[in-house]
Amino acid sequence: MFTAPRLLIFVALAALLATSTVAFGQISSLAGYESFERGYGADLSQSLSNGVLTIKSAKLACVHKLQVAAQSDGLIQELLADEGHVVAKGDLLLRIDRRVAEAELDVAETELKAAEKQASQMAEVEYAKKASLVADEEYKAINELLGKGSSTLSETVRKRLEAERARLGIDVAVVKHENEILAADVAKAKVEAAKVRLELFDVKAEFDGIVVERLRDQGEWIRAGEPVLRLTHMNEMKVQVSVDVSQISPSQLEGAQVILRVPMNVDQEFVRETIVSFVSTEITGDRVQVTAKVPNEKIGDTWQLRDGMTASVEIRLRN
């Protein structure tokens, strides 16, 4: 028989055991549910029905984004674009102080003029040719006098050597002139290099777009490679989604038809048909990245689609 204290202890232990069993059962059930959720269908925004894969809450992004960076060290002399500005390809966005580069170009151009003038001179070559003719005539004359006994052999030999030296002088003059032409070419290349360097101080838009952020200000010192503006081209958007391929093949996604739906307001949505443009070659945890692109459109001066908008995507899987 149980005494009263022992009976109380037994009842308490029984209650504790019953509570533990219930708690353990609840934990096991939750663990199983979470395990199921990690399988296909774990992402409640993704469903597959009749060969159509539907993904909700996908995000739109601009295809063309660019950080406009300085291409040379210097002081920002002019900053001609601000947030919200619409720019065209080739528009000047900012200019860095270029006075030193301009001076270098002036020096290079002056050196080029001098080198070209020197290269155009043929006087030394012509003089060498004339001098060779005179030396040849003198040698011929002294050689004739030697035959008549009116000159010495040593004098004749000296004139022959002078004639040979004069002929070699032509070669020397020609080589010098060729070097002067090459020097003019080098000077021209220096001018072109100085022009290229000067262009680095002007940063222009690489494509039509909208300035979405200004990171620096006029009058600031900046180094080459540091970003100044962020530019976005709104003409083309993309949606990139992570697709569960545990029960489908990635090949069924390649080139598949896509219906993109973007809510615009309560009563209107943007609907466009496109195709899958890219399926990643890498699969991570039974998931693969899939990308589709769609042209953006304007209503008046306003683009319909914007970076970060939420969309739903329907992918009609290929057989």
CSV table of C-alpha atoms in Angstrom, one decimal:
chain,number,residue,atom,x,y,z
A,1,MET,CA,0.0,0.0,0.0
A,2,PHE,CA,1.1,3.5,-0.8
A,3,THR,CA,1.4,5.9,2.1
A,4,ALA,CA,0.0,9.4,1.4
A,5,PRO,CA,3.4,11.0,0.7
A,6,ARG,CA,4.4,8.2,-1.6
A,7,LEU,CA,1.1,8.5,-3.4
A,8,LEU,CA,1.5,12.2,-4.0
A,9,ILE,CA,5.0,11.6,-5.4
A,10,PHE,CA,3.7,8.8,-7.7
A,11,VAL,CA,0.9,11.1,-9.0
A,12,ALA,CA,3.4,13.9,-9.7
A,13,LEU,CA,5.7,11.6,-11.6
A,14,ALA,CA,2.8,10.3,-13.7
A,15,ALA,CA,1.6,13.8,-14.5
A,16,LEU,CA,5.2,14.9,-15.5
A,17,LEU,CA,5.6,11.8,-17.7
A,18,ALA,CA,2.3,12.5,-19.5
A,19,THR,CA,3.3,16.1,-20.1
A,20,SER,CA,6.7,15.1,-21.4
A,21,THR,CA,5.0,12.6,-23.8
A,22,VAL,CA,2.7,15.3,-25.2
A,23,ALA,CA,5.5,17.8,-25.6
A,24,PHE,CA,7.7,15.2,-27.3
A,25,GLY,CA,4.9,14.4,-29.7
A,26,GLN,CA,4.4,18.0,-30.5
A,27,ILE,CA,8.1,18.5,-31.2
A,28,SER,CA,8.2,15.4,-33.5
A,29,SER,CA,5.2,16.7,-35.4
A,30,LEU,CA,6.7,20.1,-35.9
A,31,ALA,CA,10.0,18.6,-37.0
A,32,GLY,CA,8.2,16.5,-39.6
A,33,TYR,CA,6.3,19.5,-40.9
A,34,GLU,CA,9.5,21.5,-41.2
A,35,SER,CA,11.1,18.6,-43.0
A,36,PHE,CA,8.2,18.5,-45.5
A,37,GLU,CA,8.3,22.2,-46.0
A,38,ARG,CA,12.0,21.9,-47.0
A,39,GLY,CA,11.0,19.5,-49.8
A,40,TYR,CA,9.3,20.4,-53.1
A,41,GLY,CA,6.5,22.9,-52.2
A,42,ALA,CA,8.5,24.2,-49.2
A,43,ASP,CA,8.4,27.7,-50.9
A,44,LEU,CA,4.7,28.5,-50.6
A,45,SER,CA,5.1,31.1,-53.3
A,46,GLN,CA,6.0,28.4,-55.8
A,47,SER,CA,3.5,25.8,-57.2
A,48,LEU,CA,3.4,23.4,-60.1
A,49,SER,CA,0.1,22.4,-61.8
A,50,ASN,CA,-0.5,20.9,-65.3
A,51,GLY,CA,3.0,21.7,-66.5
A,52,VAL,CA,2.8,25.4,-65.4
A,53,LEU,CA,5.2,26.5,-62.7
A,54,THR,CA,3.9,29.6,-60.8
A,55,ILE,CA,6.2,31.7,-58.7
A,56,LYS,CA,4.8,34.6,-56.7
A,57,SER,CA,6.6,37.5,-55.1
A,58,ALA,CA,9.4,37.6,-57.7
A,59,LYS,CA,11.4,40.9,-57.9
A,60,LEU,CA,12.0,43.0,-61.0
A,61,ALA,CA,15.4,44.5,-61.7
A,62,CYS,CA,16.8,46.7,-64.4
A,63,VAL,CA,19.0,44.8,-66.8
A,64,HIS,CA,21.4,47.7,-67.4
A,65,LYS,CA,22.9,49.3,-64.3
A,66,LEU,CA,26.2,51.2,-64.2
A,67,GLN,CA,28.3,52.9,-61.5
A,68,VAL,CA,29.9,55.9,-63.2
A,69,ALA,CA,33.4,56.2,-61.9
A,70,ALA,CA,36.2,58.7,-62.3
A,71,GLN,CA,38.8,57.7,-64.8
A,72,SER,CA,41.6,59.9,-63.4
A,73,ASP,CA,42.6,61.5,-60.1
A,74,GLY,CA,41.7,65.1,-59.6
A,75,LEU,CA,39.2,67.7,-58.4
A,76,ILE,CA,35.6,67.4,-59.6
A,77,GLN,CA,35.4,70.7,-61.5
A,78,GLU,CA,31.9,70.2,-62.9
A,79,LEU,CA,29.2,67.7,-61.9
A,80,LEU,CA,26.5,68.1,-64.6
A,81,ALA,CA,24.1,65.3,-63.6
A,82,ASP,CA,22.0,64.9,-60.5
A,83,GLU,CA,19.5,62.4,-59.2
A,84,GLY,CA,16.5,62.1,-61.6
A,85,HIS,CA,18.3,63.5,-64.6
A,86,VAL,CA,17.6,61.8,-67.9
A,87,VAL,CA,20.8,61.5,-69.9
A,88,ALA,CA,21.6,60.3,-73.4
A,89,LYS,CA,24.5,58.2,-74.5
A,90,GLY,CA,27.5,60.5,-74.9
A,91,ASP,CA,26.3,63.2,-72.6
A,92,LEU,CA,29.0,64.8,-70.3
A,93,LEU,CA,28.3,63.8,-66.7
A,94,LEU,CA,31.3,65.2,-64.9
A,95,ARG,CA,34.6,66.9,-65.6
A,96,ILE,CA,37.7,66.6,-63.5
A,97,ASP,CA,40.2,69.5,-63.4
A,98,ARG,CA,42.2,69.0,-66.6
A,99,ARG,CA,44.6,71.9,-66.6
A,100,VAL,CA,47.8,69.8,-66.3
A,101,ALA,CA,46.6,67.4,-69.0
A,102,GLU,CA,45.9,70.4,-71.3
A,103,ALA,CA,49.4,71.8,-70.7
A,104,GLU,CA,50.9,68.3,-71.5
A,105,LEU,CA,48.9,68.3,-74.8
A,106,ASP,CA,50.2,71.7,-75.7
A,107,VAL,CA,53.8,70.6,-75.1
A,108,ALA,CA,53.3,67.4,-77.2
A,109,GLU,CA,51.8,69.4,-80.1
A,110,THR,CA,54.7,71.8,-80.1
A,111,GLU,CA,57.2,69.0,-80.1
A,112,LEU,CA,55.3,67.4,-83.0
A,113,LYS,CA,55.5,70.6,-85.1
A,114,ALA,CA,59.2,70.8,-84.5
A,115,ALA,CA,59.7,67.1,-85.3
A,116,GLU,CA,57.6,67.3,-88.5
A,117,LYS,CA,59.5,70.4,-89.7
A,118,GLN,CA,62.8,68.6,-89.1
A,119,ALA,CA,61.6,65.5,-90.9
A,120,SER,CA,60.5,67.5,-93.9
A,121,GLN,CA,64.0,68.9,-94.5
A,122,MET,CA,66.0,67.1,-97.2
A,123,ALA,CA,68.9,69.5,-97.3
A,124,GLU,CA,71.5,67.3,-95.6
A,125,VAL,CA,70.7,64.4,-98.0
A,126,GLU,CA,70.9,66.6,-101.1
A,127,TYR,CA,74.1,68.2,-99.8
A,128,ALA,CA,75.7,64.8,-99.3
A,129,LYS,CA,74.8,63.8,-102.8
A,130,LYS,CA,76.3,66.9,-104.3
A,131,ALA,CA,79.4,66.5,-102.1
A,132,SER,CA,79.8,63.0,-103.4
A,133,LEU,CA,79.6,64.2,-107.0
A,134,VAL,CA,82.3,66.8,-106.4
A,135,ALA,CA,84.5,64.3,-104.7
A,136,ASP,CA,84.1,61.8,-107.6
A,137,GLU,CA,85.0,64.6,-110.2
A,138,GLU,CA,88.1,65.6,-108.2
A,139,TYR,CA,89.2,62.0,-108.0
A,140,LYS,CA,88.6,61.5,-111.7
A,141,ALA,CA,90.7,64.6,-112.5
A,142,ILE,CA,93.6,63.8,-110.2
A,143,ASN,CA,93.6,60.3,-111.6
A,144,GLU,CA,94.0,61.6,-115.1
A,145,LEU,CA,96.8,63.9,-114.0
A,146,LEU,CA,98.5,60.9,-112.4
A,147,GLY,CA,98.5,59.2,-115.8
A,148,LYS,CA,100.2,62.2,-117.3
A,149,GLY,CA,102.8,62.3,-114.6
A,150,SER,CA,101.5,65.6,-113.2
A,151,SER,CA,100.3,64.2,-109.9
A,152,THR,CA,101.6,62.0,-107.2
A,153,LEU,CA,100.2,58.6,-106.2
A,154,SER,CA,99.6,59.7,-102.6
A,155,GLU,CA,97.4,62.6,-103.8
A,156,THR,CA,95.4,60.3,-106.0
A,157,VAL,CA,94.8,57.9,-103.2
A,158,ARG,CA,93.7,60.7,-100.9
A,159,LYS,CA,91.1,61.9,-103.5
A,160,ARG,CA,89.8,58.4,-103.9
A,161,LEU,CA,89.3,58.0,-100.2
A,162,GLU,CA,87.5,61.4,-100.1
A,163,ALA,CA,85.2,60.2,-102.8
A,164,GLU,CA,84.4,57.0,-100.9
A,165,ARG,CA,83.8,59.0,-97.7
A,166,ALA,CA,81.4,61.3,-99.6
A,167,ARG,CA,79.4,58.4,-100.9
A,168,LEU,CA,79.1,57.0,-97.4
A,169,GLY,CA,78.0,60.4,-96.3
A,170,ILE,CA,74.9,60.0,-98.4
A,171,ASP,CA,74.0,56.8,-96.5
A,172,VAL,CA,74.6,58.7,-93.2
A,173,ALA,CA,72.4,61.6,-94.3
A,174,VAL,CA,69.6,59.2,-95.4
A,175,VAL,CA,69.6,57.2,-92.1
A,176,LYS,CA,69.5,60.5,-90.2
A,177,HIS,CA,66.5,61.7,-92.2
A,178,GLU,CA,64.7,58.4,-91.6
A,179,ASN,CA,65.3,58.7,-87.9
A,180,GLU,CA,63.9,62.2,-88.0
A,181,ILE,CA,60.8,60.8,-89.7
A,182,LEU,CA,60.5,58.2,-87.0
A,183,ALA,CA,60.9,60.9,-84.3
A,184,ALA,CA,58.0,62.8,-85.9
A,185,ASP,CA,55.9,59.6,-85.7
A,186,VAL,CA,56.8,59.2,-82.0
A,187,ALA,CA,55.8,62.9,-81.4
A,188,LYS,CA,52.5,62.3,-83.2
A,189,ALA,CA,51.9,59.2,-81.0
A,190,LYS,CA,52.6,61.4,-77.9
A,191,VAL,CA,50.0,63.9,-79.0
A,192,GLU,CA,47.4,61.1,-79.4
A,193,ALA,CA,48.3,59.7,-76.0
A,194,ALA,CA,47.9,63.2,-74.5
A,195,LYS,CA,44.5,63.6,-76.2
A,196,VAL,CA,43.4,60.2,-74.7
A,197,ARG,CA,44.6,61.2,-71.3
A,198,LEU,CA,42.7,64.5,-71.6
A,199,GLU,CA,39.5,62.6,-72.5
A,200,LEU,CA,39.8,60.7,-69.2
A,201,PHE,CA,39.0,63.8,-67.4
A,202,ASP,CA,35.6,63.9,-69.1
A,203,VAL,CA,33.2,61.2,-68.0
A,204,LYS,CA,30.3,60.6,-70.4
A,205,ALA,CA,27.2,58.4,-70.3
A,206,GLU,CA,27.7,55.0,-71.7
A,207,PHE,CA,23.9,54.6,-72.6
A,208,ASP,CA,20.6,56.4,-72.3
A,209,GLY,CA,19.4,56.3,-68.8
A,210,ILE,CA,18.4,57.9,-65.5
A,211,VAL,CA,20.7,59.0,-62.7
A,212,VAL,CA,19.4,57.2,-59.7
A,213,GLU,CA,22.0,58.3,-57.1
A,214,ARG,CA,24.8,60.9,-56.8
A,215,LEU,CA,27.6,59.7,-54.6
A,216,ARG,CA,30.0,62.6,-54.7
A,217,ASP,CA,29.8,66.4,-55.1
A,218,GLN,CA,31.4,69.1,-57.1
A,219,GLY,CA,34.6,70.4,-55.6
A,220,GLU,CA,35.6,67.0,-54.1
A,221,TRP,CA,38.9,65.3,-54.7
A,222,ILE,CA,38.5,61.9,-56.3
A,223,ARG,CA,40.7,59.0,-57.3
A,224,ALA,CA,40.4,57.0,-60.5
A,225,GLY,CA,37.9,54.2,-60.1
A,226,GLU,CA,35.9,55.8,-57.3
A,227,PRO,CA,32.1,55.9,-58.2
A,228,VAL,CA,30.4,59.3,-58.6
A,229,LEU,CA,27.0,58.4,-60.0
A,230,ARG,CA,24.7,55.4,-60.4
A,231,LEU,CA,23.1,55.2,-63.8
A,232,THR,CA,20.2,53.0,-64.8
A,233,HIS,CA,18.7,52.2,-68.2
A,234,MET,CA,15.0,51.6,-67.8
A,235,ASN,CA,14.3,50.2,-71.3
A,236,GLU,CA,14.7,46.5,-70.3
A,237,MET,CA,13.8,44.6,-67.1
A,238,LYS,CA,14.5,41.1,-65.9
A,239,VAL,CA,13.1,38.8,-63.3
A,240,GLN,CA,15.3,36.2,-61.6
A,241,VAL,CA,13.8,33.4,-59.6
A,242,SER,CA,15.1,30.4,-57.7
A,243,VAL,CA,13.3,27.3,-59.0
A,244,ASP,CA,13.0,24.0,-57.2
A,245,VAL,CA,14.1,21.3,-59.7
A,246,SER,CA,13.8,18.3,-57.4
A,247,GLN,CA,10.9,16.9,-59.5
A,248,ILE,CA,11.5,18.6,-62.9
A,249,SER,CA,14.5,18.8,-65.2
A,250,PRO,CA,16.4,22.1,-65.8
A,251,SER,CA,16.1,21.4,-69.5
A,252,GLN,CA,12.3,21.9,-69.2
A,253,LEU,CA,13.0,25.5,-68.2
A,254,GLU,CA,15.4,26.4,-71.1
A,255,GLY,CA,13.6,28.7,-73.6
A,256,ALA,CA,10.2,28.0,-71.9
A,257,GLN,CA,7.3,30.4,-72.3
A,258,VAL,CA,6.9,32.9,-69.5
A,259,ILE,CA,3.9,35.0,-68.5
A,260,LEU,CA,4.9,38.0,-66.4
A,261,ARG,CA,2.3,39.7,-64.3
A,262,VAL,CA,3.0,42.9,-62.4
A,263,PRO,CA,0.2,44.6,-60.3
A,264,MET,CA,0.1,48.3,-61.2
A,265,ASN,CA,-2.8,49.3,-59.0
A,266,VAL,CA,-6.0,47.8,-57.6
A,267,ASP,CA,-7.7,47.3,-61.0
A,268,GLN,CA,-4.7,47.0,-63.4
A,269,GLU,CA,-1.8,44.8,-64.0
A,270,PHE,CA,1.1,44.7,-66.5
A,271,VAL,CA,1.0,41.4,-68.4
A,272,ARG,CA,3.6,40.4,-70.9
A,273,GLU,CA,4.7,37.2,-72.6
A,274,THR,CA,8.4,36.4,-72.9
A,275,ILE,CA,10.8,33.4,-72.6
A,276,VAL,CA,13.4,32.1,-70.2
A,277,SER,CA,16.6,33.7,-71.4
A,278,PHE,CA,19.0,31.9,-69.0
A,279,VAL,CA,19.1,28.9,-66.8
A,280,SER,CA,22.1,28.7,-64.5
A,281,THR,CA,24.4,25.8,-64.9
A,282,GLU,CA,24.8,25.5,-61.1
A,283,ILE,CA,22.2,23.8,-59.0
A,284,THR,CA,22.3,24.5,-55.2
A,285,GLY,CA,20.1,22.6,-52.8
A,286,ASP,CA,17.8,21.3,-55.6
A,287,ARG,CA,17.4,24.9,-56.8
A,288,VAL,CA,18.5,26.7,-59.9
A,289,GLN,CA,18.5,30.4,-60.9
A,290,VAL,CA,16.2,31.2,-63.9
A,291,THR,CA,16.1,34.6,-65.7
A,292,ALA,CA,13.6,36.1,-68.1
A,293,LYS,CA,13.8,39.5,-69.6
A,294,VAL,CA,11.0,41.8,-70.8
A,295,PRO,CA,11.0,45.2,-72.5
A,296,ASN,CA,9.8,48.1,-70.4
A,297,GLU,CA,7.3,50.6,-71.7
A,298,LYS,CA,6.5,54.3,-71.2
A,299,ILE,CA,3.2,56.0,-70.5
A,300,GLY,CA,4.0,59.6,-71.4
A,301,ASP,CA,7.3,60.3,-69.7
A,302,THR,CA,6.9,57.6,-67.0
A,303,TRP,CA,8.3,54.1,-67.2
A,304,GLN,CA,5.7,51.4,-66.3
A,305,LEU,CA,8.1,49.0,-64.6
A,306,ARG,CA,10.6,50.0,-61.9
A,307,ASP,CA,13.4,48.3,-60.1
A,308,GLY,CA,12.2,46.3,-57.1
A,309,MET,CA,8.6,45.8,-58.2
A,310,THR,CA,6.9,42.6,-57.2
A,311,ALA,CA,5.7,40.3,-60.0
A,312,SER,CA,4.3,36.8,-60.4
A,313,VAL,CA,5.8,34.5,-63.0
A,314,GLU,CA,4.2,31.6,-64.9
A,315,ILE,CA,6.6,29.3,-66.6
A,316,ARG,CA,5.1,26.8,-69.1
A,317,LEU,CA,7.6,23.9,-68.8
A,318,ARG,CA,8.8,22.3,-72.0
A,319,ASN,CA,8.2,18.6,-72.6
